[in-house]
Amino acid sequence: MPIIKHEGQTQIEFGTGDINVSPGLLQLDYPCGVVAFQPKDSGPIGERQMNEKVVAPPAETPVRMTFDKVESIDVIIRALQEAKRMMLEETWESLLAPKEGADKHE
């Protein structure tokens, strides 16, 4: 199961093609963007599936990110791009190591 509840937190584990990621809008009095994460059968990562549903019940979308402002979407995009950059670093282990001199005070 790619969506795990653990010690009061929800963790989504990506990398095996078993999470459906769907953009949309919530039905509110104002435009509210949403990205829903749903478990699905494994398949190629990034494979697009046709979704017949216009409205998905909350029970079918166990994890959702909602956005009242488009600027909030930009923050998530930047964080994802930075996480991707870190993973692609040739020496990614160095990103986890303490920086030399970081603890020193002058």
Short mmCIF file of N, CA, C and O in Angstrom, two decimals:
data_model
loop_
_atom_site.label_atom_id
_atom_site.label_comp_id
_atom_site.label_asym_id
_atom_site.label_seq_id
_atom_site.Cartn_x
_atom_site.Cartn_y
_atom_site.Cartn_z
N MET A 1 0.86 -1.19 0.00
CA MET A 1 0.00 0.00 0.00
C MET A 1 0.89 1.24 0.00
O MET A 1 1.72 1.39 0.89
N PRO A 2 0.75 2.11 -0.96
CA PRO A 2 1.63 3.28 -1.07
C PRO A 2 1.27 4.41 -0.11
O PRO A 2 2.06 5.31 0.09
N ILE A 3 0.08 4.38 0.48
CA ILE A 3 -0.33 5.42 1.42
C ILE A 3 -0.38 4.78 2.80
O ILE A 3 -1.18 3.89 3.05
N ILE A 4 0.52 5.22 3.67
CA ILE A 4 0.71 4.57 4.96
C ILE A 4 0.41 5.54 6.09
O ILE A 4 0.89 6.67 6.08
N LYS A 5 -0.36 5.10 7.06
CA LYS A 5 -0.59 5.85 8.29
C LYS A 5 0.39 5.31 9.32
O LYS A 5 0.43 4.11 9.57
N HIS A 6 1.20 6.20 9.89
CA HIS A 6 2.23 5.78 10.83
C HIS A 6 2.40 6.82 11.92
O HIS A 6 2.75 7.97 11.63
N GLU A 7 2.12 6.44 13.14
CA GLU A 7 2.29 7.31 14.31
C GLU A 7 1.66 8.69 14.09
O GLU A 7 2.28 9.72 14.32
N GLY A 8 0.42 8.69 13.63
CA GLY A 8 -0.31 9.94 13.46
C GLY A 8 0.01 10.71 12.20
O GLY A 8 -0.52 11.79 11.98
N GLN A 9 0.88 10.18 11.37
CA GLN A 9 1.24 10.85 10.11
C GLN A 9 0.81 9.99 8.94
O GLN A 9 0.64 8.78 9.06
N THR A 10 0.64 10.65 7.81
CA THR A 10 0.34 9.93 6.57
C THR A 10 1.54 10.09 5.66
O THR A 10 1.98 11.20 5.40
N GLN A 11 2.05 8.97 5.19
CA GLN A 11 3.21 8.98 4.30
C GLN A 11 2.79 8.38 2.96
O GLN A 11 2.14 7.34 2.93
N ILE A 12 3.17 9.04 1.89
CA ILE A 12 2.90 8.55 0.55
C ILE A 12 4.24 8.10 -0.03
O ILE A 12 5.16 8.90 -0.13
N GLU A 13 4.33 6.82 -0.39
CA GLU A 13 5.57 6.27 -0.93
C GLU A 13 5.48 6.16 -2.44
O GLU A 13 4.73 5.34 -2.97
N PHE A 14 6.24 6.99 -3.13
CA PHE A 14 6.26 7.01 -4.59
C PHE A 14 7.39 6.13 -5.10
O PHE A 14 8.36 5.89 -4.40
N GLY A 15 7.25 5.67 -6.33
CA GLY A 15 8.35 4.98 -6.98
C GLY A 15 8.00 3.62 -7.56
O GLY A 15 8.84 2.99 -8.20
N THR A 16 6.78 3.15 -7.35
CA THR A 16 6.42 1.84 -7.90
C THR A 16 5.22 1.92 -8.84
O THR A 16 4.71 0.88 -9.27
N GLY A 17 4.75 3.13 -9.14
CA GLY A 17 3.63 3.27 -10.08
C GLY A 17 2.29 2.85 -9.53
O GLY A 17 1.38 2.54 -10.29
N ASP A 18 2.16 2.83 -8.19
CA ASP A 18 0.89 2.39 -7.61
C ASP A 18 0.12 3.49 -6.90
O ASP A 18 -0.68 3.25 -6.01
N ILE A 19 0.37 4.74 -7.33
CA ILE A 19 -0.37 5.89 -6.80
C ILE A 19 -0.92 6.67 -7.98
O ILE A 19 -0.18 7.04 -8.89
N ASN A 20 -2.20 6.93 -7.96
CA ASN A 20 -2.83 7.78 -8.95
C ASN A 20 -2.79 9.21 -8.43
O ASN A 20 -3.24 9.48 -7.32
N VAL A 21 -2.22 10.12 -9.20
CA VAL A 21 -2.12 11.53 -8.83
C VAL A 21 -3.02 12.31 -9.77
O VAL A 21 -2.80 12.32 -10.98
N SER A 22 -4.07 12.92 -9.20
CA SER A 22 -5.08 13.59 -10.04
C SER A 22 -5.27 15.04 -9.63
O SER A 22 -5.56 15.32 -8.47
N PRO A 23 -5.16 15.96 -10.59
CA PRO A 23 -5.47 17.36 -10.30
C PRO A 23 -6.97 17.60 -10.42
O PRO A 23 -7.68 16.83 -11.06
N GLY A 24 -7.45 18.68 -9.82
CA GLY A 24 -8.86 19.02 -9.95
C GLY A 24 -9.21 20.27 -9.18
O GLY A 24 -8.34 21.01 -8.72
N LEU A 25 -10.49 20.51 -9.06
CA LEU A 25 -11.04 21.63 -8.29
C LEU A 25 -12.04 21.08 -7.30
O LEU A 25 -12.78 20.15 -7.60
N LEU A 26 -12.07 21.67 -6.11
CA LEU A 26 -13.10 21.32 -5.14
C LEU A 26 -14.34 22.16 -5.41
O LEU A 26 -14.23 23.30 -5.89
N GLN A 27 -15.49 21.63 -5.10
CA GLN A 27 -16.73 22.36 -5.29
C GLN A 27 -16.98 23.25 -4.07
O GLN A 27 -17.59 22.83 -3.10
N LEU A 28 -16.46 24.46 -4.14
CA LEU A 28 -16.64 25.44 -3.07
C LEU A 28 -17.18 26.73 -3.67
O LEU A 28 -17.43 26.82 -4.88
N ASP A 29 -17.33 27.75 -2.83
CA ASP A 29 -17.81 29.05 -3.32
C ASP A 29 -16.71 29.84 -4.01
O ASP A 29 -16.95 30.94 -4.49
N TYR A 30 -15.51 29.32 -4.03
CA TYR A 30 -14.37 29.99 -4.64
C TYR A 30 -13.51 28.91 -5.31
O TYR A 30 -13.64 27.72 -4.99
N PRO A 31 -12.63 29.29 -6.24
CA PRO A 31 -11.81 28.26 -6.88
C PRO A 31 -10.77 27.71 -5.90
O PRO A 31 -9.97 28.45 -5.35
N CYS A 32 -10.84 26.42 -5.66
CA CYS A 32 -9.90 25.75 -4.76
C CYS A 32 -9.30 24.56 -5.52
O CYS A 32 -10.00 23.61 -5.83
N GLY A 33 -8.01 24.67 -5.82
CA GLY A 33 -7.34 23.59 -6.52
C GLY A 33 -7.09 22.43 -5.59
O GLY A 33 -6.96 22.59 -4.38
N VAL A 34 -7.00 21.25 -6.18
CA VAL A 34 -6.74 20.05 -5.39
C VAL A 34 -5.88 19.09 -6.20
O VAL A 34 -5.98 19.02 -7.42
N VAL A 35 -4.99 18.40 -5.50
CA VAL A 35 -4.28 17.26 -6.07
C VAL A 35 -4.60 16.09 -5.16
O VAL A 35 -4.34 16.14 -3.95
N ALA A 36 -5.22 15.05 -5.72
CA ALA A 36 -5.64 13.89 -4.95
C ALA A 36 -4.70 12.73 -5.22
O ALA A 36 -4.24 12.53 -6.35
N PHE A 37 -4.41 11.97 -4.18
CA PHE A 37 -3.55 10.79 -4.27
C PHE A 37 -4.38 9.57 -3.89
O PHE A 37 -4.96 9.52 -2.82
N GLN A 38 -4.44 8.60 -4.80
CA GLN A 38 -5.23 7.40 -4.58
C GLN A 38 -4.39 6.15 -4.89
O GLN A 38 -3.64 6.16 -5.87
N PRO A 39 -4.51 5.10 -4.06
CA PRO A 39 -3.82 3.86 -4.41
C PRO A 39 -4.42 3.25 -5.67
O PRO A 39 -5.61 3.42 -5.94
N LYS A 40 -3.59 2.60 -6.46
CA LYS A 40 -4.04 1.92 -7.68
C LYS A 40 -3.15 0.72 -7.92
O LYS A 40 -2.14 0.55 -7.24
N ASP A 41 -3.52 -0.12 -8.88
CA ASP A 41 -2.67 -1.23 -9.25
C ASP A 41 -1.36 -0.70 -9.82
O ASP A 41 -1.34 0.34 -10.49
N SER A 42 -0.27 -1.40 -9.57
CA SER A 42 1.04 -0.98 -10.08
C SER A 42 1.03 -0.91 -11.59
O SER A 42 0.35 -1.68 -12.26
N GLY A 43 1.81 0.02 -12.09
CA GLY A 43 1.96 0.19 -13.53
C GLY A 43 3.17 1.08 -13.78
O GLY A 43 3.84 1.49 -12.83
N PRO A 44 3.45 1.39 -15.03
CA PRO A 44 4.58 2.26 -15.32
C PRO A 44 4.40 3.63 -14.64
O PRO A 44 3.31 4.18 -14.64
N ILE A 45 5.49 4.15 -14.07
CA ILE A 45 5.43 5.46 -13.42
C ILE A 45 5.14 6.52 -14.47
O ILE A 45 5.77 6.56 -15.53
N GLY A 46 4.18 7.37 -14.20
CA GLY A 46 3.82 8.43 -15.12
C GLY A 46 2.77 8.06 -16.15
O GLY A 46 2.32 8.91 -16.92
N GLU A 47 2.37 6.81 -16.15
CA GLU A 47 1.35 6.36 -17.11
C GLU A 47 0.03 7.09 -16.83
O GLU A 47 -0.45 7.10 -15.71
N ARG A 48 -0.52 7.69 -17.84
CA ARG A 48 -1.79 8.40 -17.67
C ARG A 48 -2.95 7.45 -17.88
O ARG A 48 -2.94 6.66 -18.82
N GLN A 49 -3.92 7.54 -16.98
CA GLN A 49 -5.12 6.72 -17.11
C GLN A 49 -6.32 7.65 -17.27
O GLN A 49 -6.39 8.69 -16.64
N MET A 50 -7.22 7.23 -18.13
CA MET A 50 -8.45 8.00 -18.30
C MET A 50 -9.28 7.88 -17.03
O MET A 50 -9.43 6.80 -16.48
N ASN A 51 -9.78 9.00 -16.57
CA ASN A 51 -10.61 9.02 -15.38
C ASN A 51 -12.00 9.47 -15.78
O ASN A 51 -12.19 10.60 -16.22
N GLU A 52 -12.95 8.58 -15.65
CA GLU A 52 -14.32 8.87 -16.04
C GLU A 52 -15.04 9.78 -15.04
O GLU A 52 -16.00 10.44 -15.37
N LYS A 53 -14.54 9.81 -13.80
CA LYS A 53 -15.23 10.55 -12.76
C LYS A 53 -14.95 12.03 -12.83
O LYS A 53 -13.81 12.46 -12.96
N VAL A 54 -16.00 12.81 -12.74
CA VAL A 54 -15.86 14.26 -12.67
C VAL A 54 -15.73 14.66 -11.21
O VAL A 54 -14.96 15.55 -10.86
N VAL A 55 -16.45 13.99 -10.33
CA VAL A 55 -16.40 14.25 -8.90
C VAL A 55 -16.07 12.95 -8.19
O VAL A 55 -16.78 11.96 -8.33
N ALA A 56 -14.97 12.97 -7.43
CA ALA A 56 -14.59 11.77 -6.67
C ALA A 56 -14.99 11.98 -5.22
O ALA A 56 -14.67 13.00 -4.62
N PRO A 57 -15.68 11.02 -4.64
CA PRO A 57 -16.05 11.14 -3.23
C PRO A 57 -14.81 11.17 -2.34
O PRO A 57 -13.80 10.54 -2.67
N PRO A 58 -14.86 11.89 -1.23
CA PRO A 58 -13.70 11.97 -0.33
C PRO A 58 -13.16 10.60 0.09
O PRO A 58 -11.95 10.43 0.24
N ALA A 59 -14.02 9.60 0.24
CA ALA A 59 -13.56 8.27 0.64
C ALA A 59 -12.63 7.65 -0.40
O ALA A 59 -11.81 6.80 -0.08
N GLU A 60 -12.75 8.08 -1.66
CA GLU A 60 -11.90 7.54 -2.71
C GLU A 60 -10.60 8.33 -2.87
O GLU A 60 -9.74 7.95 -3.66
N THR A 61 -10.46 9.42 -2.16
CA THR A 61 -9.24 10.22 -2.23
C THR A 61 -8.71 10.39 -0.80
O THR A 61 -8.91 11.43 -0.18
N PRO A 62 -8.01 9.37 -0.28
CA PRO A 62 -7.60 9.40 1.12
C PRO A 62 -6.61 10.50 1.46
O PRO A 62 -6.51 10.91 2.61
N VAL A 63 -5.86 10.98 0.48
CA VAL A 63 -4.91 12.08 0.72
C VAL A 63 -5.13 13.13 -0.35
O VAL A 63 -5.16 12.82 -1.55
N ARG A 64 -5.30 14.37 0.10
CA ARG A 64 -5.49 15.48 -0.85
C ARG A 64 -4.66 16.68 -0.41
O ARG A 64 -4.54 16.95 0.78
N MET A 65 -4.11 17.38 -1.38
CA MET A 65 -3.50 18.69 -1.13
C MET A 65 -4.47 19.70 -1.73
O MET A 65 -4.86 19.57 -2.90
N THR A 66 -4.88 20.69 -0.94
CA THR A 66 -5.78 21.71 -1.46
C THR A 66 -5.07 23.05 -1.45
O THR A 66 -4.20 23.32 -0.61
N PHE A 67 -5.44 23.89 -2.39
CA PHE A 67 -4.77 25.18 -2.60
C PHE A 67 -5.81 26.29 -2.77
O PHE A 67 -6.60 26.25 -3.70
N ASP A 68 -5.77 27.27 -1.87
CA ASP A 68 -6.64 28.44 -1.99
C ASP A 68 -5.99 29.53 -2.84
O ASP A 68 -6.68 30.42 -3.34
N LYS A 69 -4.68 29.48 -2.97
CA LYS A 69 -3.94 30.48 -3.74
C LYS A 69 -2.96 29.77 -4.67
O LYS A 69 -2.30 28.82 -4.28
N VAL A 70 -2.83 30.27 -5.89
CA VAL A 70 -1.92 29.65 -6.86
C VAL A 70 -0.47 29.76 -6.40
O VAL A 70 0.35 28.90 -6.73
N GLU A 71 -0.16 30.76 -5.60
CA GLU A 71 1.21 30.91 -5.09
C GLU A 71 1.61 29.69 -4.25
O GLU A 71 2.78 29.31 -4.21
N SER A 72 0.64 29.09 -3.57
CA SER A 72 0.92 27.91 -2.76
C SER A 72 1.34 26.74 -3.65
O SER A 72 2.19 25.92 -3.25
N ILE A 73 0.78 26.65 -4.83
CA ILE A 73 1.17 25.60 -5.78
C ILE A 73 2.62 25.81 -6.20
O ILE A 73 3.40 24.86 -6.29
N ASP A 74 2.99 27.08 -6.42
CA ASP A 74 4.37 27.38 -6.79
C ASP A 74 5.35 26.93 -5.71
O ASP A 74 6.45 26.45 -6.01
N VAL A 75 4.99 27.09 -4.44
CA VAL A 75 5.85 26.66 -3.33
C VAL A 75 6.08 25.15 -3.39
O VAL A 75 7.21 24.67 -3.25
N ILE A 76 5.02 24.39 -3.63
CA ILE A 76 5.14 22.93 -3.73
C ILE A 76 5.99 22.54 -4.93
O ILE A 76 6.85 21.66 -4.83
N ILE A 77 5.78 23.19 -6.06
CA ILE A 77 6.57 22.90 -7.26
C ILE A 77 8.05 23.14 -6.98
O ILE A 77 8.90 22.31 -7.32
N ARG A 78 8.38 24.27 -6.34
CA ARG A 78 9.78 24.57 -6.03
C ARG A 78 10.37 23.51 -5.09
O ARG A 78 11.50 23.07 -5.27
N ALA A 79 9.61 23.09 -4.08
CA ALA A 79 10.09 22.08 -3.14
C ALA A 79 10.34 20.75 -3.86
O ALA A 79 11.35 20.07 -3.61
N LEU A 80 9.44 20.37 -4.77
CA LEU A 80 9.62 19.13 -5.52
C LEU A 80 10.83 19.22 -6.45
O LEU A 80 11.60 18.26 -6.57
N GLN A 81 11.01 20.36 -7.09
CA GLN A 81 12.17 20.54 -7.97
C GLN A 81 13.47 20.46 -7.17
O GLN A 81 14.45 19.87 -7.63
N GLU A 82 13.48 21.03 -5.97
CA GLU A 82 14.68 20.99 -5.14
C GLU A 82 14.94 19.57 -4.65
O GLU A 82 16.09 19.11 -4.62
N ALA A 83 13.89 18.84 -4.26
CA ALA A 83 14.06 17.45 -3.84
C ALA A 83 14.62 16.61 -5.00
O ALA A 83 15.51 15.77 -4.80
N LYS A 84 14.12 16.86 -6.20
CA LYS A 84 14.61 16.15 -7.38
C LYS A 84 16.08 16.47 -7.62
O LYS A 84 16.90 15.58 -7.87
N ARG A 85 16.44 17.75 -7.53
CA ARG A 85 17.83 18.16 -7.73
C ARG A 85 18.73 17.46 -6.72
O ARG A 85 19.79 16.93 -7.06
N MET A 86 18.29 17.41 -5.46
CA MET A 86 19.09 16.76 -4.42
C MET A 86 19.28 15.27 -4.71
O MET A 86 20.37 14.73 -4.53
N MET A 87 18.23 14.61 -5.17
CA MET A 87 18.32 13.17 -5.47
C MET A 87 19.26 12.91 -6.65
O MET A 87 19.90 11.86 -6.71
N LEU A 88 19.33 13.86 -7.58
CA LEU A 88 20.16 13.68 -8.77
C LEU A 88 21.62 14.09 -8.54
O LEU A 88 22.47 13.82 -9.40
N GLU A 89 21.91 14.74 -7.42
CA GLU A 89 23.28 15.14 -7.13
C GLU A 89 24.19 13.93 -7.21
O GLU A 89 23.87 12.86 -6.69
N GLU A 90 25.34 14.11 -7.84
CA GLU A 90 26.28 13.01 -7.95
C GLU A 90 26.76 12.57 -6.57
O GLU A 90 27.04 11.41 -6.34
N THR A 91 26.86 13.49 -5.67
CA THR A 91 27.32 13.19 -4.31
C THR A 91 26.19 13.50 -3.33
O THR A 91 26.36 14.27 -2.39
N TRP A 92 25.03 12.89 -3.53
CA TRP A 92 23.87 13.19 -2.69
C TRP A 92 24.12 12.88 -1.23
O TRP A 92 23.55 13.50 -0.36
N GLU A 93 25.02 11.94 -0.94
CA GLU A 93 25.33 11.64 0.45
C GLU A 93 25.89 12.87 1.16
O GLU A 93 25.65 13.08 2.34
N SER A 94 26.60 13.72 0.42
CA SER A 94 27.19 14.91 1.03
C SER A 94 26.12 15.90 1.47
O SER A 94 26.35 16.71 2.37
N LEU A 95 24.94 15.84 0.87
CA LEU A 95 23.86 16.73 1.28
C LEU A 95 23.36 16.38 2.67
O LEU A 95 22.83 17.23 3.39
N LEU A 96 23.51 15.12 3.07
CA LEU A 96 23.04 14.67 4.37
C LEU A 96 24.08 14.85 5.46
O LEU A 96 23.76 14.84 6.64
N ALA A 97 25.34 15.01 5.06
CA ALA A 97 26.42 15.17 6.03
C ALA A 97 26.44 16.60 6.55
O ALA A 97 26.12 17.54 5.83
N PRO A 98 26.82 16.78 7.82
CA PRO A 98 26.93 18.14 8.36
C PRO A 98 27.96 18.93 7.57
O PRO A 98 28.99 18.40 7.16
N LYS A 99 27.69 20.19 7.36
CA LYS A 99 28.60 21.07 6.65
C LYS A 99 29.80 21.36 7.54
O LYS A 99 29.65 21.60 8.74
N GLU A 100 30.99 21.36 6.96
CA GLU A 100 32.20 21.66 7.71
C GLU A 100 32.16 23.10 8.19
O GLU A 100 31.87 24.02 7.42
N GLY A 101 32.35 23.28 9.47
CA GLY A 101 32.35 24.62 10.04
C GLY A 101 30.97 25.16 10.34
O GLY A 101 30.82 26.29 10.80
N ALA A 102 29.92 24.38 10.10
CA ALA A 102 28.55 24.88 10.30
C ALA A 102 28.25 25.11 11.78
O ALA A 102 27.45 25.96 12.12
N ASP A 103 28.93 24.36 12.65
CA ASP A 103 28.65 24.49 14.09
C ASP A 103 29.56 25.51 14.75
O ASP A 103 29.41 25.79 15.94
N LYS A 104 30.51 26.06 14.03
CA LYS A 104 31.47 26.98 14.63
C LYS A 104 30.88 28.38 14.74
O LYS A 104 30.21 28.84 13.83
N HIS A 105 31.14 29.02 15.85
CA HIS A 105 30.72 30.41 16.05
C HIS A 105 31.95 31.27 16.15
O HIS A 105 32.92 30.92 16.81
N GLU A 106 31.96 32.40 15.51
CA GLU A 106 33.12 33.29 15.56
C GLU A 106 32.97 34.33 16.63
O GLU A 106 31.95 34.74 17.01
#
